Amino acid sequence: MNMEKTVYKGKYIQVTEEVIEGVNWERCYLRDGVVVFTQMNNGKFLMIQEKRPHEDIKLRWRFVAGHIEPKLSVEENVNKELQEEVGFKAKSINVFYSVKASGTVNNRVYFAWAKDLEVSKIPNPDGDVIVATAEFSIEEIYQKFMSDELAWSLTTLGFLRLYHKLYK
C-alpha cells in the first residue's frame, strides 16, 4: 500500500513524496488562489505595481491577487484581497473561470471580474509593498501583454478569457 508522505509543509506550500510502481513521485500543493480583474467606475481596469524582493523581477505590475482563505467563499476572498491591496469592495463579482493544475504541481486559480466598487480598506497582513496603482483600458492591457511589457503567466489566460467575454 502506497502512502503519500509530507516532507515539507509551510504556510503556502506542501511538498510530498509517494512511491508508485517503484518510482518516487514528488508533488507540490500550493494554496488555491484568486486573480481579480478590477473594473473601475470609469470602465478602466486597475493594476498595482508591487515590490517583489524574492523574485527575479523586483518591481512588477499585476492585478489584485491572493491566496484563498479556505473558510471564505471565492467571492469573499475577492473582496478581502481588494480591501487589503487597494481599499475597495465590489458590489458585483463574477467568478468567470478557474484553472486546476494536477500532477507534480497542484492547485486551483480562480479568475474574477469585480466592479461597482465602494471604498472599504482593511489592513494588509501579507507585508506586500504596493508602490503605485494605475488604470488601463482592456485594450491597453491587451497590448501590454502582446508587446511583452507584461510578463505572460497563468494570469494572461484569465485575462484573455475576460477579453473574449467582453468582446465576443
PDB file of C-alpha atoms in Angstrom:
ATOM      1  CA  MET A   1       0.000   0.000   0.000  1.00  0.00           C
ATOM      2  CA  ASN A   2       1.472   3.339  -1.095  1.00  0.00           C
ATOM      3  CA  MET A   3       1.146   6.357   1.131  1.00  0.00           C
ATOM      4  CA  GLU A   4       1.858   9.955   0.351  1.00  0.00           C
ATOM      5  CA  LYS A   5       4.342  11.321   2.902  1.00  0.00           C
ATOM      6  CA  THR A   6       4.648  15.036   3.681  1.00  0.00           C
ATOM      7  CA  VAL A   7       8.282  16.167   3.531  1.00  0.00           C
ATOM      8  CA  TYR A   8       7.622  19.900   3.957  1.00  0.00           C
ATOM      9  CA  LYS A   9       4.603  21.951   4.982  1.00  0.00           C
ATOM     10  CA  GLY A  10       4.668  25.747   5.056  1.00  0.00           C
ATOM     11  CA  LYS A  11       2.006  28.438   5.065  1.00  0.00           C
ATOM     12  CA  TYR A  12       1.511  28.360   1.277  1.00  0.00           C
ATOM     13  CA  ILE A  13       3.247  25.177   0.063  1.00  0.00           C
ATOM     14  CA  GLN A  14       3.216  21.495   0.948  1.00  0.00           C
ATOM     15  CA  VAL A  15       5.637  19.015  -0.645  1.00  0.00           C
ATOM     16  CA  THR A  16       5.001  15.281  -0.570  1.00  0.00           C
ATOM     17  CA  GLU A  17       6.607  12.077  -1.817  1.00  0.00           C
ATOM     18  CA  GLU A  18       4.974   8.798  -2.738  1.00  0.00           C
ATOM     19  CA  VAL A  19       6.398   5.614  -4.228  1.00  0.00           C
ATOM     20  CA  ILE A  20       4.128   4.390  -7.033  1.00  0.00           C
ATOM     21  CA  GLU A  21       5.109   1.306  -9.066  1.00  0.00           C
ATOM     22  CA  GLY A  22       8.666   1.589  -7.764  1.00  0.00           C
ATOM     23  CA  VAL A  23       9.100   5.266  -8.707  1.00  0.00           C
ATOM     24  CA  ASN A  24       9.356   8.072  -6.147  1.00  0.00           C
ATOM     25  CA  TRP A  25       6.887  10.815  -7.162  1.00  0.00           C
ATOM     26  CA  GLU A  26       7.157  14.292  -5.685  1.00  0.00           C
ATOM     27  CA  ARG A  27       4.140  16.586  -5.517  1.00  0.00           C
ATOM     28  CA  CYS A  28       3.823  20.234  -4.608  1.00  0.00           C
ATOM     29  CA  TYR A  29       0.494  21.510  -3.311  1.00  0.00           C
ATOM     30  CA  LEU A  30       0.038  25.286  -3.495  1.00  0.00           C
ATOM     31  CA  ARG A  31      -2.794  27.094  -1.766  1.00  0.00           C
ATOM     32  CA  ASP A  32      -5.561  27.922  -4.202  1.00  0.00           C
ATOM     33  CA  GLY A  33      -5.548  31.494  -5.439  1.00  0.00           C
ATOM     34  CA  VAL A  34      -7.677  34.208  -6.932  1.00  0.00           C
ATOM     35  CA  VAL A  35      -6.864  36.873  -9.542  1.00  0.00           C
ATOM     36  CA  VAL A  36      -9.170  39.897  -9.587  1.00  0.00           C
ATOM     37  CA  PHE A  37      -9.723  41.977 -12.701  1.00  0.00           C
ATOM     38  CA  THR A  38     -10.954  45.155 -11.032  1.00  0.00           C
ATOM     39  CA  GLN A  39     -13.063  47.375 -13.279  1.00  0.00           C
ATOM     40  CA  MET A  40     -13.202  50.924 -12.021  1.00  0.00           C
ATOM     41  CA  ASN A  41     -16.365  53.001 -12.320  1.00  0.00           C
ATOM     42  CA  ASN A  42     -14.868  54.744 -15.402  1.00  0.00           C
ATOM     43  CA  GLY A  43     -14.633  51.367 -17.209  1.00  0.00           C
ATOM     44  CA  LYS A  44     -10.844  51.011 -16.944  1.00  0.00           C
ATOM     45  CA  PHE A  45      -9.097  48.176 -15.101  1.00  0.00           C
ATOM     46  CA  LEU A  46      -6.930  48.712 -12.038  1.00  0.00           C
ATOM     47  CA  MET A  47      -3.411  47.301 -11.799  1.00  0.00           C
ATOM     48  CA  ILE A  48      -0.922  47.591  -8.963  1.00  0.00           C
ATOM     49  CA  GLN A  49       2.842  47.908  -9.038  1.00  0.00           C
ATOM     50  CA  GLU A  50       4.371  45.886  -6.237  1.00  0.00           C
ATOM     51  CA  LYS A  51       7.829  45.258  -4.803  1.00  0.00           C
ATOM     52  CA  ARG A  52       8.774  41.567  -5.054  1.00  0.00           C
ATOM     53  CA  PRO A  53      12.214  41.242  -3.389  1.00  0.00           C
ATOM     54  CA  HIS A  54      12.137  37.435  -3.562  1.00  0.00           C
ATOM     55  CA  GLU A  55      11.515  37.284  -7.352  1.00  0.00           C
ATOM     56  CA  ASP A  56      13.734  37.888 -10.400  1.00  0.00           C
ATOM     57  CA  ILE A  57      11.727  40.991 -11.341  1.00  0.00           C
ATOM     58  CA  LYS A  58      11.873  43.104  -8.184  1.00  0.00           C
ATOM     59  CA  LEU A  59       9.123  45.565  -9.198  1.00  0.00           C
ATOM     60  CA  ARG A  60       6.205  44.405 -11.307  1.00  0.00           C
ATOM     61  CA  TRP A  61       2.739  45.358 -12.447  1.00  0.00           C
ATOM     62  CA  ARG A  62      -0.020  42.892 -11.646  1.00  0.00           C
ATOM     63  CA  PHE A  63      -3.713  42.560 -10.942  1.00  0.00           C
ATOM     64  CA  VAL A  64      -5.040  42.250  -7.403  1.00  0.00           C
ATOM     65  CA  ALA A  65      -4.485  38.634  -6.366  1.00  0.00           C
ATOM     66  CA  GLY A  66      -4.002  36.420  -3.376  1.00  0.00           C
ATOM     67  CA  HIS A  67      -4.314  33.039  -1.742  1.00  0.00           C
ATOM     68  CA  ILE A  68      -7.737  31.630  -0.929  1.00  0.00           C
ATOM     69  CA  GLU A  69      -8.657  31.561   2.749  1.00  0.00           C
ATOM     70  CA  PRO A  70     -10.431  28.164   2.972  1.00  0.00           C
ATOM     71  CA  LYS A  71     -13.149  29.357   5.368  1.00  0.00           C
ATOM     72  CA  LEU A  72     -14.298  32.070   2.920  1.00  0.00           C
ATOM     73  CA  SER A  73     -16.131  31.738  -0.390  1.00  0.00           C
ATOM     74  CA  VAL A  74     -14.278  32.738  -3.561  1.00  0.00           C
ATOM     75  CA  GLU A  75     -16.352  35.946  -3.682  1.00  0.00           C
ATOM     76  CA  GLU A  76     -15.490  36.768  -0.071  1.00  0.00           C
ATOM     77  CA  ASN A  77     -11.811  36.190  -0.895  1.00  0.00           C
ATOM     78  CA  VAL A  78     -12.123  38.569  -3.870  1.00  0.00           C
ATOM     79  CA  ASN A  79     -13.396  41.349  -1.619  1.00  0.00           C
ATOM     80  CA  LYS A  80     -10.793  40.585   1.077  1.00  0.00           C
ATOM     81  CA  GLU A  81      -7.963  40.939  -1.458  1.00  0.00           C
ATOM     82  CA  LEU A  82      -9.492  44.125  -2.905  1.00  0.00           C
ATOM     83  CA  GLN A  83      -9.858  45.644   0.567  1.00  0.00           C
ATOM     84  CA  GLU A  84      -6.320  44.690   1.636  1.00  0.00           C
ATOM     85  CA  GLU A  85      -4.486  45.682  -1.538  1.00  0.00           C
ATOM     86  CA  VAL A  86      -6.376  48.673  -2.973  1.00  0.00           C
ATOM     87  CA  GLY A  87      -9.028  49.716  -0.442  1.00  0.00           C
ATOM     88  CA  PHE A  88     -12.175  48.789  -2.375  1.00  0.00           C
ATOM     89  CA  LYS A  89     -15.065  46.363  -2.037  1.00  0.00           C
ATOM     90  CA  ALA A  90     -17.021  45.178  -5.083  1.00  0.00           C
ATOM     91  CA  LYS A  91     -20.815  45.028  -5.176  1.00  0.00           C
ATOM     92  CA  SER A  92     -20.642  42.924  -8.355  1.00  0.00           C
ATOM     93  CA  ILE A  93     -18.311  39.897  -8.579  1.00  0.00           C
ATOM     94  CA  ASN A  94     -18.346  37.442 -11.467  1.00  0.00           C
ATOM     95  CA  VAL A  95     -16.089  34.402 -10.965  1.00  0.00           C
ATOM     96  CA  PHE A  96     -15.913  33.547 -14.648  1.00  0.00           C
ATOM     97  CA  TYR A  97     -13.131  30.991 -14.943  1.00  0.00           C
ATOM     98  CA  SER A  98     -10.817  28.685 -12.988  1.00  0.00           C
ATOM     99  CA  VAL A  99      -7.839  26.510 -13.836  1.00  0.00           C
ATOM    100  CA  LYS A 100      -6.915  23.381 -11.903  1.00  0.00           C
ATOM    101  CA  ALA A 101      -3.362  22.049 -12.021  1.00  0.00           C
ATOM    102  CA  SER A 102      -2.975  18.382 -11.120  1.00  0.00           C
ATOM    103  CA  GLY A 103       0.130  16.214 -11.079  1.00  0.00           C
ATOM    104  CA  THR A 104       3.522  17.437  -9.895  1.00  0.00           C
ATOM    105  CA  VAL A 105       2.130  20.903  -9.050  1.00  0.00           C
ATOM    106  CA  ASN A 106      -1.402  21.010  -7.648  1.00  0.00           C
ATOM    107  CA  ASN A 107      -3.750  23.937  -7.042  1.00  0.00           C
ATOM    108  CA  ARG A 108      -6.670  25.882  -8.472  1.00  0.00           C
ATOM    109  CA  VAL A 109      -6.697  29.532  -9.541  1.00  0.00           C
ATOM    110  CA  TYR A 110      -9.982  31.414  -9.807  1.00  0.00           C
ATOM    111  CA  PHE A 111     -10.427  34.464 -12.027  1.00  0.00           C
ATOM    112  CA  ALA A 112     -12.956  37.112 -11.041  1.00  0.00           C
ATOM    113  CA  TRP A 113     -14.274  40.290 -12.644  1.00  0.00           C
ATOM    114  CA  ALA A 114     -15.087  42.821  -9.917  1.00  0.00           C
ATOM    115  CA  LYS A 115     -16.970  46.081 -10.489  1.00  0.00           C
ATOM    116  CA  ASP A 116     -19.373  48.541  -8.836  1.00  0.00           C
ATOM    117  CA  LEU A 117     -16.722  49.487  -6.282  1.00  0.00           C
ATOM    118  CA  GLU A 118     -17.020  51.273  -2.970  1.00  0.00           C
ATOM    119  CA  VAL A 119     -14.232  52.438  -0.654  1.00  0.00           C
ATOM    120  CA  SER A 120     -13.523  49.860   2.075  1.00  0.00           C
ATOM    121  CA  LYS A 121      -9.917  49.485   3.311  1.00  0.00           C
ATOM    122  CA  ILE A 122      -8.669  46.837   5.726  1.00  0.00           C
ATOM    123  CA  PRO A 123      -5.020  46.240   6.770  1.00  0.00           C
ATOM    124  CA  ASN A 124      -2.918  44.001   4.541  1.00  0.00           C
ATOM    125  CA  PRO A 125      -1.321  41.309   6.752  1.00  0.00           C
ATOM    126  CA  ASP A 126       0.923  39.962   3.962  1.00  0.00           C
ATOM    127  CA  GLY A 127       3.578  42.676   4.115  1.00  0.00           C
ATOM    128  CA  ASP A 128       3.217  43.423   0.409  1.00  0.00           C
ATOM    129  CA  VAL A 129       4.538  46.835  -0.612  1.00  0.00           C
ATOM    130  CA  ILE A 130       2.393  48.426  -3.312  1.00  0.00           C
ATOM    131  CA  VAL A 131       4.260  51.393  -4.788  1.00  0.00           C
ATOM    132  CA  ALA A 132       1.720  52.536  -7.396  1.00  0.00           C
ATOM    133  CA  THR A 133      -1.680  51.904  -8.919  1.00  0.00           C
ATOM    134  CA  ALA A 134      -2.813  52.721 -12.449  1.00  0.00           C
ATOM    135  CA  GLU A 135      -5.929  52.311 -14.555  1.00  0.00           C
ATOM    136  CA  PHE A 136      -5.801  50.950 -18.089  1.00  0.00           C
ATOM    137  CA  SER A 137      -8.389  50.169 -20.739  1.00  0.00           C
ATOM    138  CA  ILE A 138      -8.757  46.494 -21.574  1.00  0.00           C
ATOM    139  CA  GLU A 139      -7.182  47.236 -24.984  1.00  0.00           C
ATOM    140  CA  GLU A 140      -4.149  48.865 -23.333  1.00  0.00           C
ATOM    141  CA  ILE A 141      -3.672  45.792 -21.135  1.00  0.00           C
ATOM    142  CA  TYR A 142      -4.048  43.505 -24.152  1.00  0.00           C
ATOM    143  CA  GLN A 143      -1.322  45.485 -25.955  1.00  0.00           C
ATOM    144  CA  LYS A 144       0.948  45.304 -22.880  1.00  0.00           C
ATOM    145  CA  PHE A 145       0.694  41.503 -22.971  1.00  0.00           C
ATOM    146  CA  MET A 146       1.202  41.350 -26.755  1.00  0.00           C
ATOM    147  CA  SER A 147       4.327  43.553 -26.548  1.00  0.00           C
ATOM    148  CA  ASP A 148       5.686  41.569 -23.558  1.00  0.00           C
ATOM    149  CA  GLU A 149       5.587  44.684 -21.371  1.00  0.00           C
ATOM    150  CA  LEU A 150       3.541  42.483 -19.023  1.00  0.00           C
ATOM    151  CA  ALA A 151       5.013  39.023 -18.470  1.00  0.00           C
ATOM    152  CA  TRP A 152       2.908  36.105 -19.694  1.00  0.00           C
ATOM    153  CA  SER A 153       1.679  33.784 -16.961  1.00  0.00           C
ATOM    154  CA  LEU A 154      -1.432  31.923 -15.894  1.00  0.00           C
ATOM    155  CA  THR A 155      -2.955  35.364 -15.252  1.00  0.00           C
ATOM    156  CA  THR A 156      -2.696  36.039 -19.001  1.00  0.00           C
ATOM    157  CA  LEU A 157      -5.018  33.094 -19.664  1.00  0.00           C
ATOM    158  CA  GLY A 158      -7.599  34.554 -17.282  1.00  0.00           C
ATOM    159  CA  PHE A 159      -7.220  37.992 -18.860  1.00  0.00           C
ATOM    160  CA  LEU A 160      -7.718  36.588 -22.381  1.00  0.00           C
ATOM    161  CA  ARG A 161     -10.854  34.793 -21.171  1.00  0.00           C
ATOM    162  CA  LEU A 162     -12.181  38.108 -19.824  1.00  0.00           C
ATOM    163  CA  TYR A 163     -11.168  39.917 -23.014  1.00  0.00           C
ATOM    164  CA  HIS A 164     -13.077  37.336 -25.059  1.00  0.00           C
ATOM    165  CA  LYS A 165     -16.081  37.528 -22.695  1.00  0.00           C
ATOM    166  CA  LEU A 166     -16.282  41.305 -23.134  1.00  0.00           C
ATOM    167  CA  TYR A 167     -15.747  41.290 -26.919  1.00  0.00           C
ATOM    168  CA  LYS A 168     -17.434  38.094 -28.166  1.00  0.00           C
TER     169      LYS A 168
END
